[in-house]
mmCIF file with all atom_site columns, C-alpha atoms in Angstrom:
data_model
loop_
_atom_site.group_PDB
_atom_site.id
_atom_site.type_symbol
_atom_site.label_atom_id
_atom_site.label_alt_id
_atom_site.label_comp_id
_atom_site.label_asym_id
_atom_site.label_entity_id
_atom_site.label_seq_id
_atom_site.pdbx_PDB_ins_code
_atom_site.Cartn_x
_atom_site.Cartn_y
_atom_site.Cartn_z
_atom_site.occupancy
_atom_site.B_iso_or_equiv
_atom_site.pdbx_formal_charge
_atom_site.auth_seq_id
_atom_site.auth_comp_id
_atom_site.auth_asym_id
_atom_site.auth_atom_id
_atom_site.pdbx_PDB_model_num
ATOM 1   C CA . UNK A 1 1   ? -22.640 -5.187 12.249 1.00 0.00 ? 3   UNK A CA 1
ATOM 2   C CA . UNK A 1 2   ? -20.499 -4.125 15.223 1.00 0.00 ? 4   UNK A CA 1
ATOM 3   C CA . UNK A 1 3   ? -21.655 -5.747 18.890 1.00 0.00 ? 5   UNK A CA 1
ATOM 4   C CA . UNK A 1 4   ? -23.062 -2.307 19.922 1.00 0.00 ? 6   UNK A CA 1
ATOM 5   C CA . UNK A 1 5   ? -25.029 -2.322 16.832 1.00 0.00 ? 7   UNK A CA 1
ATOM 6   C CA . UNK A 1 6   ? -24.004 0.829  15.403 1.00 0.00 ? 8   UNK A CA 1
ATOM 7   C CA . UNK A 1 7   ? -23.673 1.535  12.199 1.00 0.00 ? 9   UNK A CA 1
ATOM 8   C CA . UNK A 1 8   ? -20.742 3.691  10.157 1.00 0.00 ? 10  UNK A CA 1
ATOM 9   C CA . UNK A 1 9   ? -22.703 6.670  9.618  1.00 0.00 ? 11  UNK A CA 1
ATOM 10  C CA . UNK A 1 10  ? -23.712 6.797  13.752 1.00 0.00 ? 12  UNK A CA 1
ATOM 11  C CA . UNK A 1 11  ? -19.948 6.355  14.317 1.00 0.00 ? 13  UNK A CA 1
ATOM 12  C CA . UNK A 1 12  ? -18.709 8.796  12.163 1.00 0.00 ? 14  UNK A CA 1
ATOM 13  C CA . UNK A 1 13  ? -21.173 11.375 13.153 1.00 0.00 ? 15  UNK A CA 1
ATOM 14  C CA . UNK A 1 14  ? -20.540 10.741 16.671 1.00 0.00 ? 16  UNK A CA 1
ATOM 15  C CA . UNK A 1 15  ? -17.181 11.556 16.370 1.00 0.00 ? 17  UNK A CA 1
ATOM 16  C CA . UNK A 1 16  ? -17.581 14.673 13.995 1.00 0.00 ? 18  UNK A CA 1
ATOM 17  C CA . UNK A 1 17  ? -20.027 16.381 16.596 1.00 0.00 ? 19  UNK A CA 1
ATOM 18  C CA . UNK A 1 18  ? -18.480 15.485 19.950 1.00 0.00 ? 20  UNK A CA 1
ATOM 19  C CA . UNK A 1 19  ? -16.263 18.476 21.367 1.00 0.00 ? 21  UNK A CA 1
ATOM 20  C CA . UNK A 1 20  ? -15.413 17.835 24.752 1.00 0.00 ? 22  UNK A CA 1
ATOM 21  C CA . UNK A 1 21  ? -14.124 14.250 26.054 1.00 0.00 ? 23  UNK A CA 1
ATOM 22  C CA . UNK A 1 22  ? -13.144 12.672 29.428 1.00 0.00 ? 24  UNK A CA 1
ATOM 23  C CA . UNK A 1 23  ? -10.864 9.958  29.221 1.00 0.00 ? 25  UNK A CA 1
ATOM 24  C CA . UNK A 1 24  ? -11.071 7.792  31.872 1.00 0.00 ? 26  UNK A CA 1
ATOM 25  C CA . UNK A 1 25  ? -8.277  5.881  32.541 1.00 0.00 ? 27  UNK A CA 1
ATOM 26  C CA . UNK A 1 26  ? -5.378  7.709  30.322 1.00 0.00 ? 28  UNK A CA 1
ATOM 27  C CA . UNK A 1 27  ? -2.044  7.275  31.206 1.00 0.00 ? 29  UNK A CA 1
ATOM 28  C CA . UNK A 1 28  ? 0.785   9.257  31.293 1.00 0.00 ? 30  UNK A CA 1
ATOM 29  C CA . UNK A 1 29  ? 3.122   6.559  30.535 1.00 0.00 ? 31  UNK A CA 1
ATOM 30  C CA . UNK A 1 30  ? 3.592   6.629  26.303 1.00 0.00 ? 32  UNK A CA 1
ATOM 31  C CA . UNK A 1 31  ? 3.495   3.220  25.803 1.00 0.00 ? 33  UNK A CA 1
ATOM 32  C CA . UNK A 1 32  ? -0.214  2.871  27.382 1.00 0.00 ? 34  UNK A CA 1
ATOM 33  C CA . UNK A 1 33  ? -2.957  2.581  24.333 1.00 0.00 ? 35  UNK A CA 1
ATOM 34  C CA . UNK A 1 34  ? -5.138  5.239  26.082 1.00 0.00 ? 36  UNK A CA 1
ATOM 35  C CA . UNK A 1 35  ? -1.870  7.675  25.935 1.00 0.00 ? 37  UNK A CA 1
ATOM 36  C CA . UNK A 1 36  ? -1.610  7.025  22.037 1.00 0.00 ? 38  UNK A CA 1
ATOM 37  C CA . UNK A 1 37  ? -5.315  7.418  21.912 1.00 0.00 ? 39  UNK A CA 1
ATOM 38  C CA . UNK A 1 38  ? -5.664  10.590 24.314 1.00 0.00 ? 40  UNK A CA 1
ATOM 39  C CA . UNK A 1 39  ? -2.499  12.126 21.568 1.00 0.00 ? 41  UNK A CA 1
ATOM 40  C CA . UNK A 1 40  ? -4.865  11.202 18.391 1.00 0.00 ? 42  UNK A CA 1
ATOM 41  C CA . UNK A 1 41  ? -7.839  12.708 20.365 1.00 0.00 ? 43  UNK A CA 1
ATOM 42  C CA . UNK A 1 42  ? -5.741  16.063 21.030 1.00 0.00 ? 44  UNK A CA 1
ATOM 43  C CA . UNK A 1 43  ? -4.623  15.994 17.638 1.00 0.00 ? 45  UNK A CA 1
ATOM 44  C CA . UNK A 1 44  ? -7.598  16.039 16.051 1.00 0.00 ? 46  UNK A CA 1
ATOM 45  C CA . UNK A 1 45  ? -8.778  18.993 18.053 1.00 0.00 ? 47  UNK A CA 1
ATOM 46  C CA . UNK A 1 46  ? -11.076 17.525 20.688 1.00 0.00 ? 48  UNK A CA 1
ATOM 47  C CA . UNK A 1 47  ? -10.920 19.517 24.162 1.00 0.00 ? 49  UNK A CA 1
ATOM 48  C CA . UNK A 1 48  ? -9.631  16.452 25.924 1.00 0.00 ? 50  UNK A CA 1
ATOM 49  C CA . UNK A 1 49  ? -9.118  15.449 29.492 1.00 0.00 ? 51  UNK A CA 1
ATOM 50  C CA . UNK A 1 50  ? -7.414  12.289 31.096 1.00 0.00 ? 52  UNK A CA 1
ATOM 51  C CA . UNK A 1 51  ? -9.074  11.222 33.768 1.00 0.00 ? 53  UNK A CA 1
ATOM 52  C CA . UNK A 1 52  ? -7.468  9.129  36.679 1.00 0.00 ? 54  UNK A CA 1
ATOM 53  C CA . UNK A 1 53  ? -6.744  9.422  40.446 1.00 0.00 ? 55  UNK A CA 1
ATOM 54  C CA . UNK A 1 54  ? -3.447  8.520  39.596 1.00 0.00 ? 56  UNK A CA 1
ATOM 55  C CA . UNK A 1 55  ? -3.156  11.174 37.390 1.00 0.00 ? 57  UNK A CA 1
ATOM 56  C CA . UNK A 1 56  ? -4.612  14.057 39.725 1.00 0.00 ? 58  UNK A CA 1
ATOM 57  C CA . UNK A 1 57  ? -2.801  17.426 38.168 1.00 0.00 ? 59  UNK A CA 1
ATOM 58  C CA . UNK A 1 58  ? -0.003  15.353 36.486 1.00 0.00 ? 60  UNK A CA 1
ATOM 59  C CA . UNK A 1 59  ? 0.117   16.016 32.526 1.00 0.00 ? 61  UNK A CA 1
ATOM 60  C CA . UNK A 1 60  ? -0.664  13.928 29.833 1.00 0.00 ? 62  UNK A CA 1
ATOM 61  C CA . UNK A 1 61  ? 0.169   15.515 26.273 1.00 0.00 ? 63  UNK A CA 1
ATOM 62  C CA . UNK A 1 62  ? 0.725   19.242 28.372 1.00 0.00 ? 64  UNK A CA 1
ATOM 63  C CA . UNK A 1 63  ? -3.419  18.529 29.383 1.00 0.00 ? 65  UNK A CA 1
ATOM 64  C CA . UNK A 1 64  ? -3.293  18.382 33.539 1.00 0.00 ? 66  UNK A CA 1
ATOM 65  C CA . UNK A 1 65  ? -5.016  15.275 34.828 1.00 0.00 ? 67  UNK A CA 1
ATOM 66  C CA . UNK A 1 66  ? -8.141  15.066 37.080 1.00 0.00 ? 68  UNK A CA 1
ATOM 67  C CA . UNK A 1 67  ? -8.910  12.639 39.709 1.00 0.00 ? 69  UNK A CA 1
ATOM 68  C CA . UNK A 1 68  ? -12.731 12.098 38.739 1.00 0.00 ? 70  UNK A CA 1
ATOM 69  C CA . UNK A 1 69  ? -14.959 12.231 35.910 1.00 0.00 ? 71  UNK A CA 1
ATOM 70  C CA . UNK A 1 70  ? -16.930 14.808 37.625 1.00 0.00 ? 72  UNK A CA 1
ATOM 71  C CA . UNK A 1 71  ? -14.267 17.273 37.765 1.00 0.00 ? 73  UNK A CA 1
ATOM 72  C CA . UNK A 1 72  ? -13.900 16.662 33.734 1.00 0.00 ? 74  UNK A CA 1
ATOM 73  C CA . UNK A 1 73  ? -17.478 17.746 32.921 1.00 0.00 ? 75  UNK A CA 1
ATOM 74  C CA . UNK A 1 74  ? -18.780 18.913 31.017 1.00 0.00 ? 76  UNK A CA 1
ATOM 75  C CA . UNK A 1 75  ? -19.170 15.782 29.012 1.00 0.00 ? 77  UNK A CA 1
ATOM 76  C CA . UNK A 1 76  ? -20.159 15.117 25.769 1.00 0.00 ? 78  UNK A CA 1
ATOM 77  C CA . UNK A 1 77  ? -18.216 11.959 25.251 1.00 0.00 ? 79  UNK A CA 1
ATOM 78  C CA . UNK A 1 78  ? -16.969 9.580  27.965 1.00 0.00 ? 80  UNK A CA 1
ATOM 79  C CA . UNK A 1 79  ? -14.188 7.482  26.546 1.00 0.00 ? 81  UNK A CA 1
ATOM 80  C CA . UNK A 1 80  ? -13.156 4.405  28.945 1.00 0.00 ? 82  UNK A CA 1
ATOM 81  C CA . UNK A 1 81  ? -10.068 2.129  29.532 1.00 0.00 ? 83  UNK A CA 1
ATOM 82  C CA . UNK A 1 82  ? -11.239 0.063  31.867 1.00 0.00 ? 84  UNK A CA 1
ATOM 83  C CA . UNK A 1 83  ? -11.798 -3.807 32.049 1.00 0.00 ? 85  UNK A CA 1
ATOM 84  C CA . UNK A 1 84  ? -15.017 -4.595 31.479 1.00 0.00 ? 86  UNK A CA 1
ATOM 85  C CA . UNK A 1 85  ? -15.737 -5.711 34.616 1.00 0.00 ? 87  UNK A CA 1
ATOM 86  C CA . UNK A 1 86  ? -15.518 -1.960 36.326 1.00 0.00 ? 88  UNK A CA 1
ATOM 87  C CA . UNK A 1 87  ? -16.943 -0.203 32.974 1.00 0.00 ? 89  UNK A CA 1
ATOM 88  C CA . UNK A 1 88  ? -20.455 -0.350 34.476 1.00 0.00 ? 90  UNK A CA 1
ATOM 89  C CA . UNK A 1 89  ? -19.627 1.662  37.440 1.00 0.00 ? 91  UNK A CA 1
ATOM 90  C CA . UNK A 1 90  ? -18.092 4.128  34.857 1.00 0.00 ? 92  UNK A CA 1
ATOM 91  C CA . UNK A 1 91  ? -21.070 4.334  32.236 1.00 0.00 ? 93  UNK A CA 1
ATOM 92  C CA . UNK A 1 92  ? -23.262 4.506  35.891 1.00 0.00 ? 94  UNK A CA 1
ATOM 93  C CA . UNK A 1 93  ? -21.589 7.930  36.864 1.00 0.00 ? 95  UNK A CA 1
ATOM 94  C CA . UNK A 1 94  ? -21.453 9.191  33.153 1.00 0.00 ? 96  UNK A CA 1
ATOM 95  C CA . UNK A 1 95  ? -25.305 8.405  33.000 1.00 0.00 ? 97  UNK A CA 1
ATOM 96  C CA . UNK A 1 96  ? -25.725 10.074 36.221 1.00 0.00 ? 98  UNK A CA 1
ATOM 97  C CA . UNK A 1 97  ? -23.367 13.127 34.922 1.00 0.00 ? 99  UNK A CA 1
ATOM 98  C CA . UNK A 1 98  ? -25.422 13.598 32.297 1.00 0.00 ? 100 UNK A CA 1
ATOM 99  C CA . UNK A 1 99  ? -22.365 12.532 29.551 1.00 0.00 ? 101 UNK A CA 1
ATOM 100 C CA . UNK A 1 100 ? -23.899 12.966 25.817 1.00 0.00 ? 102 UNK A CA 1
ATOM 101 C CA . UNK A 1 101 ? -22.394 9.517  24.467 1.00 0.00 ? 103 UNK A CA 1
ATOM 102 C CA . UNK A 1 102 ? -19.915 7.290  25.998 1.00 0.00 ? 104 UNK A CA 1
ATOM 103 C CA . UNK A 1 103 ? -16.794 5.156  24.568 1.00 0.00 ? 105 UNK A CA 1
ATOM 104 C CA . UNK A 1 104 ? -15.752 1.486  25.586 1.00 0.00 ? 106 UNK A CA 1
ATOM 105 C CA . UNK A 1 105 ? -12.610 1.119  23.955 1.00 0.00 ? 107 UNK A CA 1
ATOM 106 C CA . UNK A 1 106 ? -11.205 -2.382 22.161 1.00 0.00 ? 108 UNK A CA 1
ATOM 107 C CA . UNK A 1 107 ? -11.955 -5.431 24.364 1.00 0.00 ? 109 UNK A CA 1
ATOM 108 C CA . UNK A 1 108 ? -14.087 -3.930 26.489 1.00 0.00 ? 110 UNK A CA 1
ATOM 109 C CA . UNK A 1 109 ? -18.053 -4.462 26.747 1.00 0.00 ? 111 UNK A CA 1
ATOM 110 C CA . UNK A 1 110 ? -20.955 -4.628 29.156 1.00 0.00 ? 112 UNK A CA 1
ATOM 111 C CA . UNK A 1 111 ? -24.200 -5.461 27.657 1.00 0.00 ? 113 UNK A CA 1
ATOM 112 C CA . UNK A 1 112 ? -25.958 -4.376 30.954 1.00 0.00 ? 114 UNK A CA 1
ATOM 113 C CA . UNK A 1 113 ? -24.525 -1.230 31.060 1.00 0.00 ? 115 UNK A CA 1
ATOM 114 C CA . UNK A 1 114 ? -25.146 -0.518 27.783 1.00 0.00 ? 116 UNK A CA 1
ATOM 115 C CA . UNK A 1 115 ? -28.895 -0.905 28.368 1.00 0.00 ? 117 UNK A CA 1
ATOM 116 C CA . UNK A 1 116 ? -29.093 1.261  30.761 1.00 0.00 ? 118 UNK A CA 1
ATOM 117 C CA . UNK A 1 117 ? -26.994 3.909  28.590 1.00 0.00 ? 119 UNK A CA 1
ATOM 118 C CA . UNK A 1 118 ? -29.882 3.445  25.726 1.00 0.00 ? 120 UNK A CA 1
ATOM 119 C CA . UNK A 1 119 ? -32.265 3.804  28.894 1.00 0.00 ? 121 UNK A CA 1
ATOM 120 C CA . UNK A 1 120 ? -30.886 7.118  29.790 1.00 0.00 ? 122 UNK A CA 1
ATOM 121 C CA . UNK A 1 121 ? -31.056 8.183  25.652 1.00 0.00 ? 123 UNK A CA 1
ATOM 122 C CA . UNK A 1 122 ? -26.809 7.774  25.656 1.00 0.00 ? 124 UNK A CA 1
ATOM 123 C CA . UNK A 1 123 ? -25.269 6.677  22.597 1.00 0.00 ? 125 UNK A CA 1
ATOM 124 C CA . UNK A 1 124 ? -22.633 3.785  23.786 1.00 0.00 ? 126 UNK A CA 1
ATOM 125 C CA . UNK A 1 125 ? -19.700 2.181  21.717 1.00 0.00 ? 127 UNK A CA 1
ATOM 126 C CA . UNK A 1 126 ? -18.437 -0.602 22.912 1.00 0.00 ? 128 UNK A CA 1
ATOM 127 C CA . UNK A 1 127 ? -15.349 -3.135 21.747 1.00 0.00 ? 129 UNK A CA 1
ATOM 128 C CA . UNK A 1 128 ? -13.810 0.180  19.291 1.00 0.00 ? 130 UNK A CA 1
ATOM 129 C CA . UNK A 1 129 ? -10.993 2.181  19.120 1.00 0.00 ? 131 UNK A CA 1
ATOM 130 C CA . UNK A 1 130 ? -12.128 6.305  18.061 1.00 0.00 ? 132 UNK A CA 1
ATOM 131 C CA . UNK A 1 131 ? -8.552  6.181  16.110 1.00 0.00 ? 133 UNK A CA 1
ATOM 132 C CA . UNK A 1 132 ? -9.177  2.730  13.983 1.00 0.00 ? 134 UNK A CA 1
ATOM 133 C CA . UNK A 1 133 ? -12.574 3.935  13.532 1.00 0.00 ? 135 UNK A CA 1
ATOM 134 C CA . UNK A 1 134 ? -11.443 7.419  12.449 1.00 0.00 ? 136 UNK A CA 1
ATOM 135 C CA . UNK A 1 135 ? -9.099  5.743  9.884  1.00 0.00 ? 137 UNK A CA 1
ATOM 136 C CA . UNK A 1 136 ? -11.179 3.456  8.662  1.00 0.00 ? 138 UNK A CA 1
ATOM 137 C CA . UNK A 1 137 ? -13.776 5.895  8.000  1.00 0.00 ? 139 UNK A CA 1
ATOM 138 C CA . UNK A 1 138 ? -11.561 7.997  6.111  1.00 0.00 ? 140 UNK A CA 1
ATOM 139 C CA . UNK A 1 139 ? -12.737 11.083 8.749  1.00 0.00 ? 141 UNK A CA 1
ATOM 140 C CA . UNK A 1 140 ? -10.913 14.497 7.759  1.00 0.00 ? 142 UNK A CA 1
ATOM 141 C CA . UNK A 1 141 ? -7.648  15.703 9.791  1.00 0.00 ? 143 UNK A CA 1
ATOM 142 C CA . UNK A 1 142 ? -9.634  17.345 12.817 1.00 0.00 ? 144 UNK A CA 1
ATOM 143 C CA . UNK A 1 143 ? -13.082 17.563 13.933 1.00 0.00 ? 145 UNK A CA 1
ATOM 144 C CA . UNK A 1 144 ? -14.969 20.938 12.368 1.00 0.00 ? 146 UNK A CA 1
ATOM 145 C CA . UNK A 1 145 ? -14.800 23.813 13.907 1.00 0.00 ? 147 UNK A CA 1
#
């Protein structure tokens, strides 16, 4: 079993219901992991946003930035490149958001902050990637409609 101590079936459907996702951290640069990732998430028809002050009206994939996770709401999914050690503050102002399940991408994981995702009756990944997982799970071309 995975760290987070999820299994396939909680994965899978987690991806196959989840519309709307804030990606905090994306990049506009295409050789960045979360700009590959944010592509595969527009691909597969999720209403994406990149998230980063950086970013703030700046495109990634033709989808204008925003400066803060509140301005990307609503949330269903909060998907974060971060280092682990500033992923709590993240999952802290998706909890507080009121963010439906949220995504700590490969590498990164805080048990604390986890808890008090499962506290707050948020679904957390941690150490995954949504597009290995959506391969390896043989999940169809796009999310349904």
């Amino acid at each position: 079993m995975a760290r987070d101590g999820l299994t396939d079936d909680q994965v899978c459907d987690l991806l196959l219901r989840t519309r709307r996702i804030a990606v905090v951290g994306a990049s506009d640069k295409p050789g960045r992991p979360s700009n590959g990732v944010f592509g595969f998430l527009l691909q597969r028809g999720y209403d994406a946003t990149p998230v980063n002050p950086v970013l703030n009206g700046r495109a990634v994939h033709g989808v204008p930035g925003v400066a803060t996770l509140e301005e990307a709401g609503p949330l269903d999914m909060v998907d974060v490149f971060r280092r682990s050690e500033d992923a709590g503050h993240v999952v802290d102002e998706a909890i507080r958001l009121g963010a439906k399940s949220i995504w700590l991408q490969l590498g990164i994981w805080d048990d604390s902050a986890a808890e008090r995702a499962r506290a707050a009756g948020i679904l957390i990944v941690m150490d995954r990637c949504p597009a290995i997982e959506w391969g390896r799970l043989g999940l169809p071309s796009c999310v349904p409609a």
